[in-house]
Amino acid sequence: GVLQPEPFLDIRDRVSDDSTETGLLGLAFHPDYEENGLFYVNYTTGDRTHISRFSVSATNPDMADPAAEQVLISVRQPAPNHNGGQLAFGPDGYLYIGLGDGGAAGDLFGNGQNIETLLGAILRIDVNAGDPYAVPADNPFVQMPSARPELWAIGLRNPWRFSFDRLTGDLYIADVGQNRLEEVNVQPAASPGGENYGWPIMEAMSCFDTETCVTDGLTLPVLEYSHDEGCSITGGYVYRGAARPDLAGVYFYGDFCYGTVWGARPGPGERWESAELASVGNLSSFGEDESGELYATDLGSGTLYRLTS
């Protein structure tokens, strides 16, 4: 609960943040961080995204060692936007990585449905094996000769953000839309992966830029909202904290432009229910602490919020 006087990690000397959607975009501590001191970051530099491993200082537990960087993945970004950025360890202990479709608009570079690239996808890697990592043998695209084996799910425009329900293991993916619709996808914990979330064939639950489209094999979102209510979705977490037991199981998400925070949960049948709960400036991200309490960040004011009783 105390802000330290010095940053835990300072890598401003290598991070490029000269465009709206660039910078230090993701952070994930290793599940065994207490023992091994390892953590992972996602950041942009020049025209690339880097997924790197760092370690805590050997002499100060409140400081990381910026010189201990090992780059695991480096991906060229053809445009400065749609970099994704989320990193999260799943219940299986593997590291999941979210990358956008390469930027511009309308999937200009054709990455959303391209299994030969890491862009427009959620990746899944084993950071406990290999050099610098291994690909899990049960990743869904491993047996396809032309596919990148790191792929876990495809058809995403700009996943911002995704998270695992700490109780059920379900994966929630908020994907930023083009000009009309924002969406939330849910992947059940029992899924073997390989979902295709539709971009750019579809934008949320509608065909993109056409009257009709072929939806066979696509996984549709559970929630969407139009640009009458916002312009860029910010995904959050399923609440599992103690401060508000009445909100247990509610998925929090919001909109960057309007600052609206919604809570959603499954309703009757396959329908989901959503309700407005709060407002947070330029809602850029959510966070979750060790006990499941919820946080939100306002990029405009630099304020960190915490959900309380």
mmCIF file of N, CA, C and O in Angstrom, residues 34-85:
data_model
loop_
_atom_site.group_PDB
_atom_site.id
_atom_site.type_symbol
_atom_site.label_atom_id
_atom_site.label_comp_id
_atom_site.label_asym_id
_atom_site.label_seq_id
_atom_site.Cartn_x
_atom_site.Cartn_y
_atom_site.Cartn_z
ATOM 1 N N GLU A 34 8.244 -15.611 -6.253
ATOM 2 C CA GLU A 34 8.813 -15.548 -4.905
ATOM 3 C C GLU A 34 10.099 -16.359 -4.805
ATOM 4 O O GLU A 34 11.011 -16.010 -4.047
ATOM 5 N N GLU A 35 10.175 -17.435 -5.590
ATOM 6 C CA GLU A 35 11.365 -18.280 -5.574
ATOM 7 C C GLU A 35 12.386 -17.888 -6.645
ATOM 8 O O GLU A 35 13.595 -17.872 -6.393
ATOM 9 N N ASN A 36 11.906 -17.562 -7.878
ATOM 10 C CA ASN A 36 12.870 -17.343 -8.966
ATOM 11 C C ASN A 36 13.078 -15.883 -9.349
ATOM 12 O O ASN A 36 14.015 -15.566 -10.098
ATOM 13 N N GLY A 37 12.207 -14.970 -8.881
ATOM 14 C CA GLY A 37 12.386 -13.549 -9.152
ATOM 15 C C GLY A 37 12.222 -13.130 -10.599
ATOM 16 O O GLY A 37 12.686 -12.056 -11.004
ATOM 17 N N LEU A 38 11.542 -13.935 -11.412
ATOM 18 C CA LEU A 38 11.404 -13.651 -12.843
ATOM 19 C C LEU A 38 10.062 -12.990 -13.164
ATOM 20 O O LEU A 38 9.032 -13.328 -12.573
ATOM 21 N N PHE A 39 10.085 -12.067 -14.109
ATOM 22 C CA PHE A 39 8.844 -11.469 -14.598
ATOM 23 C C PHE A 39 9.034 -11.101 -16.064
ATOM 24 O O PHE A 39 10.159 -11.101 -16.589
ATOM 25 N N TYR A 40 7.930 -10.775 -16.740
ATOM 26 C CA TYR A 40 7.917 -10.615 -18.194
ATOM 27 C C TYR A 40 7.217 -9.312 -18.552
ATOM 28 O O TYR A 40 6.235 -8.925 -17.910
ATOM 29 N N VAL A 41 7.742 -8.646 -19.578
ATOM 30 C CA VAL A 41 7.132 -7.400 -20.025
ATOM 31 C C VAL A 41 6.937 -7.424 -21.536
ATOM 32 O O VAL A 41 7.628 -8.137 -22.264
ATOM 33 N N ASN A 42 5.970 -6.638 -21.979
ATOM 34 C CA ASN A 42 5.663 -6.450 -23.392
ATOM 35 C C ASN A 42 5.843 -4.965 -23.679
ATOM 36 O O ASN A 42 5.185 -4.129 -23.056
ATOM 37 N N TYR A 43 6.759 -4.622 -24.594
ATOM 38 C CA TYR A 43 6.949 -3.211 -24.904
ATOM 39 C C TYR A 43 7.305 -3.047 -26.377
ATOM 40 O O TYR A 43 7.705 -3.995 -27.054
ATOM 41 N N THR A 44 7.143 -1.816 -26.857
ATOM 42 C CA THR A 44 7.451 -1.503 -28.246
ATOM 43 C C THR A 44 8.732 -0.681 -28.326
ATOM 44 O O THR A 44 9.056 0.103 -27.440
ATOM 45 N N THR A 45 9.445 -0.888 -29.422
ATOM 46 C CA THR A 45 10.623 -0.084 -29.711
ATOM 47 C C THR A 45 10.767 -0.007 -31.225
ATOM 48 O O THR A 45 10.762 -1.033 -31.900
ATOM 49 N N GLY A 46 10.832 1.214 -31.745
ATOM 50 C CA GLY A 46 10.870 1.364 -33.196
ATOM 51 C C GLY A 46 9.646 0.740 -33.829
ATOM 52 O O GLY A 46 8.518 1.095 -33.502
ATOM 53 N N ASP A 47 9.861 -0.232 -34.732
ATOM 54 C CA ASP A 47 8.729 -0.877 -35.407
ATOM 55 C C ASP A 47 8.540 -2.310 -34.927
ATOM 56 O O ASP A 47 8.055 -3.165 -35.678
ATOM 57 N N ARG A 48 8.892 -2.587 -33.660
ATOM 58 C CA ARG A 48 8.812 -3.959 -33.162
ATOM 59 C C ARG A 48 8.148 -4.014 -31.793
ATOM 60 O O ARG A 48 8.173 -3.058 -31.017
ATOM 61 N N THR A 49 7.549 -5.190 -31.516
ATOM 62 C CA THR A 49 7.100 -5.550 -30.172
ATOM 63 C C THR A 49 8.097 -6.543 -29.600
ATOM 64 O O THR A 49 8.478 -7.500 -30.275
ATOM 65 N N HIS A 50 8.489 -6.319 -28.356
ATOM 66 C CA HIS A 50 9.383 -7.237 -27.658
ATOM 67 C C HIS A 50 8.667 -7.860 -26.467
ATOM 68 O O HIS A 50 8.025 -7.161 -25.695
ATOM 69 N N ILE A 51 8.803 -9.168 -26.330
ATOM 70 C CA ILE A 51 8.383 -9.881 -25.131
ATOM 71 C C ILE A 51 9.670 -10.299 -24.429
ATOM 72 O O ILE A 51 10.428 -11.123 -24.961
ATOM 73 N N SER A 52 9.935 -9.724 -23.259
ATOM 74 C CA SER A 52 11.218 -9.922 -22.599
ATOM 75 C C SER A 52 11.058 -10.424 -21.170
ATOM 76 O O SER A 52 10.063 -10.130 -20.497
ATOM 77 N N ARG A 53 12.076 -11.159 -20.739
ATOM 78 C CA ARG A 53 12.143 -11.638 -19.360
ATOM 79 C C ARG A 53 13.160 -10.790 -18.596
ATOM 80 O O ARG A 53 14.250 -10.501 -19.086
ATOM 81 N N PHE A 54 12.784 -10.397 -17.379
ATOM 82 C CA PHE A 54 13.667 -9.680 -16.474
ATOM 83 C C PHE A 54 13.705 -10.424 -15.143
ATOM 84 O O PHE A 54 12.905 -11.341 -14.897
ATOM 85 N N SER A 55 14.598 -9.997 -14.268
ATOM 86 C CA SER A 55 14.667 -10.584 -12.929
ATOM 87 C C SER A 55 14.795 -9.480 -11.894
ATOM 88 O O SER A 55 15.258 -8.365 -12.186
ATOM 89 N N VAL A 56 14.401 -9.784 -10.688
ATOM 90 C CA VAL A 56 14.523 -8.838 -9.590
ATOM 91 C C VAL A 56 15.996 -8.695 -9.223
ATOM 92 O O VAL A 56 16.810 -9.593 -9.478
ATOM 93 N N SER A 57 16.346 -7.573 -8.653
ATOM 94 C CA SER A 57 17.714 -7.340 -8.219
ATOM 95 C C SER A 57 18.127 -8.362 -7.162
ATOM 96 O O SER A 57 17.321 -8.774 -6.321
ATOM 97 N N ALA A 58 19.368 -8.778 -7.215
ATOM 98 C CA ALA A 58 19.884 -9.744 -6.243
ATOM 99 C C ALA A 58 20.058 -9.129 -4.867
ATOM 100 O O ALA A 58 20.175 -9.854 -3.870
ATOM 101 N N THR A 59 20.054 -7.797 -4.792
ATOM 102 C CA THR A 59 20.322 -7.128 -3.514
ATOM 103 C C THR A 59 19.148 -6.334 -2.975
ATOM 104 O O THR A 59 19.145 -5.972 -1.797
ATOM 105 N N ASN A 60 18.140 -6.028 -3.824
ATOM 106 C CA ASN A 60 17.015 -5.198 -3.388
ATOM 107 C C ASN A 60 15.716 -5.773 -3.931
ATOM 108 O O ASN A 60 15.465 -5.704 -5.137
ATOM 109 N N PRO A 61 14.856 -6.321 -3.078
ATOM 110 C CA PRO A 61 13.617 -6.952 -3.564
ATOM 111 C C PRO A 61 12.613 -5.963 -4.142
ATOM 112 O O PRO A 61 11.638 -6.377 -4.774
ATOM 113 N N ASP A 62 12.835 -4.655 -3.943
ATOM 114 C CA ASP A 62 11.937 -3.641 -4.490
ATOM 115 C C ASP A 62 12.448 -3.053 -5.802
ATOM 116 O O ASP A 62 11.887 -2.094 -6.318
ATOM 117 N N MET A 63 13.516 -3.643 -6.347
ATOM 118 C CA MET A 63 14.086 -3.143 -7.593
ATOM 119 C C MET A 63 14.355 -4.301 -8.542
ATOM 120 O O MET A 63 14.839 -5.360 -8.117
ATOM 121 N N ALA A 64 14.065 -4.084 -9.814
ATOM 122 C CA ALA A 64 14.430 -5.059 -10.837
ATOM 123 C C ALA A 64 15.795 -4.710 -11.405
ATOM 124 O O ALA A 64 16.313 -3.610 -11.202
ATOM 125 N N ASP A 65 16.364 -5.644 -12.127
ATOM 126 C CA ASP A 65 17.654 -5.435 -12.773
ATOM 127 C C ASP A 65 17.419 -5.199 -14.263
ATOM 128 O O ASP A 65 17.198 -6.151 -15.017
ATOM 129 N N PRO A 66 17.455 -3.951 -14.740
ATOM 130 C CA PRO A 66 17.175 -3.689 -16.158
ATOM 131 C C PRO A 66 18.214 -4.279 -17.097
ATOM 132 O O PRO A 66 17.950 -4.451 -18.285
ATOM 133 N N ALA A 67 19.390 -4.620 -16.572
ATOM 134 C CA ALA A 67 20.431 -5.202 -17.415
ATOM 135 C C ALA A 67 20.250 -6.697 -17.622
ATOM 136 O O ALA A 67 20.972 -7.314 -18.408
ATOM 137 N N ALA A 68 19.289 -7.288 -16.914
ATOM 138 C CA ALA A 68 19.097 -8.738 -16.990
ATOM 139 C C ALA A 68 18.082 -9.142 -18.050
ATOM 140 O O ALA A 68 17.534 -10.247 -18.010
ATOM 141 N N GLU A 69 17.825 -8.279 -19.028
ATOM 142 C CA GLU A 69 16.808 -8.560 -20.042
ATOM 143 C C GLU A 69 17.211 -9.703 -20.959
ATOM 144 O O GLU A 69 18.339 -9.770 -21.439
ATOM 145 N N GLN A 70 16.255 -10.607 -21.202
ATOM 146 C CA GLN A 70 16.385 -11.602 -22.260
ATOM 147 C C GLN A 70 15.150 -11.507 -23.142
ATOM 148 O O GLN A 70 14.030 -11.706 -22.682
ATOM 149 N N VAL A 71 15.339 -11.166 -24.415
ATOM 150 C CA VAL A 71 14.216 -11.054 -25.350
ATOM 151 C C VAL A 71 13.782 -12.450 -25.772
ATOM 152 O O VAL A 71 14.577 -13.217 -26.328
ATOM 153 N N LEU A 72 12.513 -12.785 -25.515
ATOM 154 C CA LEU A 72 11.972 -14.082 -25.906
ATOM 155 C C LEU A 72 11.404 -14.040 -27.323
ATOM 156 O O LEU A 72 11.628 -14.955 -28.120
ATOM 157 N N ILE A 73 10.637 -12.997 -27.612
ATOM 158 C CA ILE A 73 9.978 -12.852 -28.909
ATOM 159 C C ILE A 73 10.122 -11.409 -29.357
ATOM 160 O O ILE A 73 9.940 -10.482 -28.562
ATOM 161 N N SER A 74 10.443 -11.211 -30.627
ATOM 162 C CA SER A 74 10.483 -9.886 -31.225
ATOM 163 C C SER A 74 9.705 -9.941 -32.532
ATOM 164 O O SER A 74 10.031 -10.725 -33.425
ATOM 165 N N VAL A 75 8.659 -9.133 -32.638
ATOM 166 C CA VAL A 75 7.754 -9.174 -33.785
ATOM 167 C C VAL A 75 7.739 -7.809 -34.466
ATOM 168 O O VAL A 75 7.543 -6.781 -33.803
ATOM 169 N N ARG A 76 7.927 -7.790 -35.772
ATOM 170 C CA ARG A 76 7.843 -6.520 -36.492
ATOM 171 C C ARG A 76 6.393 -6.063 -36.592
ATOM 172 O O ARG A 76 5.499 -6.843 -36.897
ATOM 173 N N GLN A 77 6.166 -4.784 -36.305
ATOM 174 C CA GLN A 77 4.844 -4.183 -36.389
ATOM 175 C C GLN A 77 4.801 -3.274 -37.617
ATOM 176 O O GLN A 77 5.521 -2.283 -37.684
ATOM 177 N N PRO A 78 3.957 -3.586 -38.605
ATOM 178 C CA PRO A 78 3.928 -2.786 -39.831
ATOM 179 C C PRO A 78 3.324 -1.399 -39.658
ATOM 180 O O PRO A 78 3.502 -0.535 -40.520
ATOM 181 N N ALA A 79 2.610 -1.163 -38.552
ATOM 182 C CA ALA A 79 2.053 0.159 -38.248
ATOM 183 C C ALA A 79 2.137 0.362 -36.736
ATOM 184 O O ALA A 79 2.270 -0.603 -35.976
ATOM 185 N N PRO A 80 2.064 1.601 -36.249
ATOM 186 C CA PRO A 80 2.265 1.842 -34.819
ATOM 187 C C PRO A 80 1.089 1.462 -33.927
ATOM 188 O O PRO A 80 1.265 1.377 -32.704
ATOM 189 N N ASN A 81 -0.093 1.247 -34.491
ATOM 190 C CA ASN A 81 -1.246 0.932 -33.642
ATOM 191 C C ASN A 81 -1.551 -0.574 -33.657
ATOM 192 O O ASN A 81 -0.916 -1.351 -34.360
ATOM 193 N N HIS A 82 -2.506 -0.972 -32.830
ATOM 194 C CA HIS A 82 -2.953 -2.373 -32.706
ATOM 195 C C HIS A 82 -1.815 -3.291 -32.254
ATOM 196 O O HIS A 82 -1.557 -4.327 -32.863
ATOM 197 N N ASN A 83 -1.151 -2.921 -31.187
ATOM 198 C CA ASN A 83 -0.045 -3.734 -30.669
ATOM 199 C C ASN A 83 -0.485 -4.739 -29.609
ATOM 200 O O ASN A 83 0.341 -5.522 -29.149
ATOM 201 N N GLY A 84 -1.775 -4.730 -29.238
ATOM 202 C CA GLY A 84 -2.164 -5.585 -28.125
ATOM 203 C C GLY A 84 -1.343 -5.193 -26.911
ATOM 204 O O GLY A 84 -1.215 -4.020 -26.583
ATOM 205 N N GLY A 85 -0.749 -6.179 -26.228
ATOM 206 C CA GLY A 85 0.148 -5.840 -25.138
ATOM 207 C C GLY A 85 -0.023 -6.653 -23.873
ATOM 208 O O GLY A 85 0.878 -6.697 -23.039
#
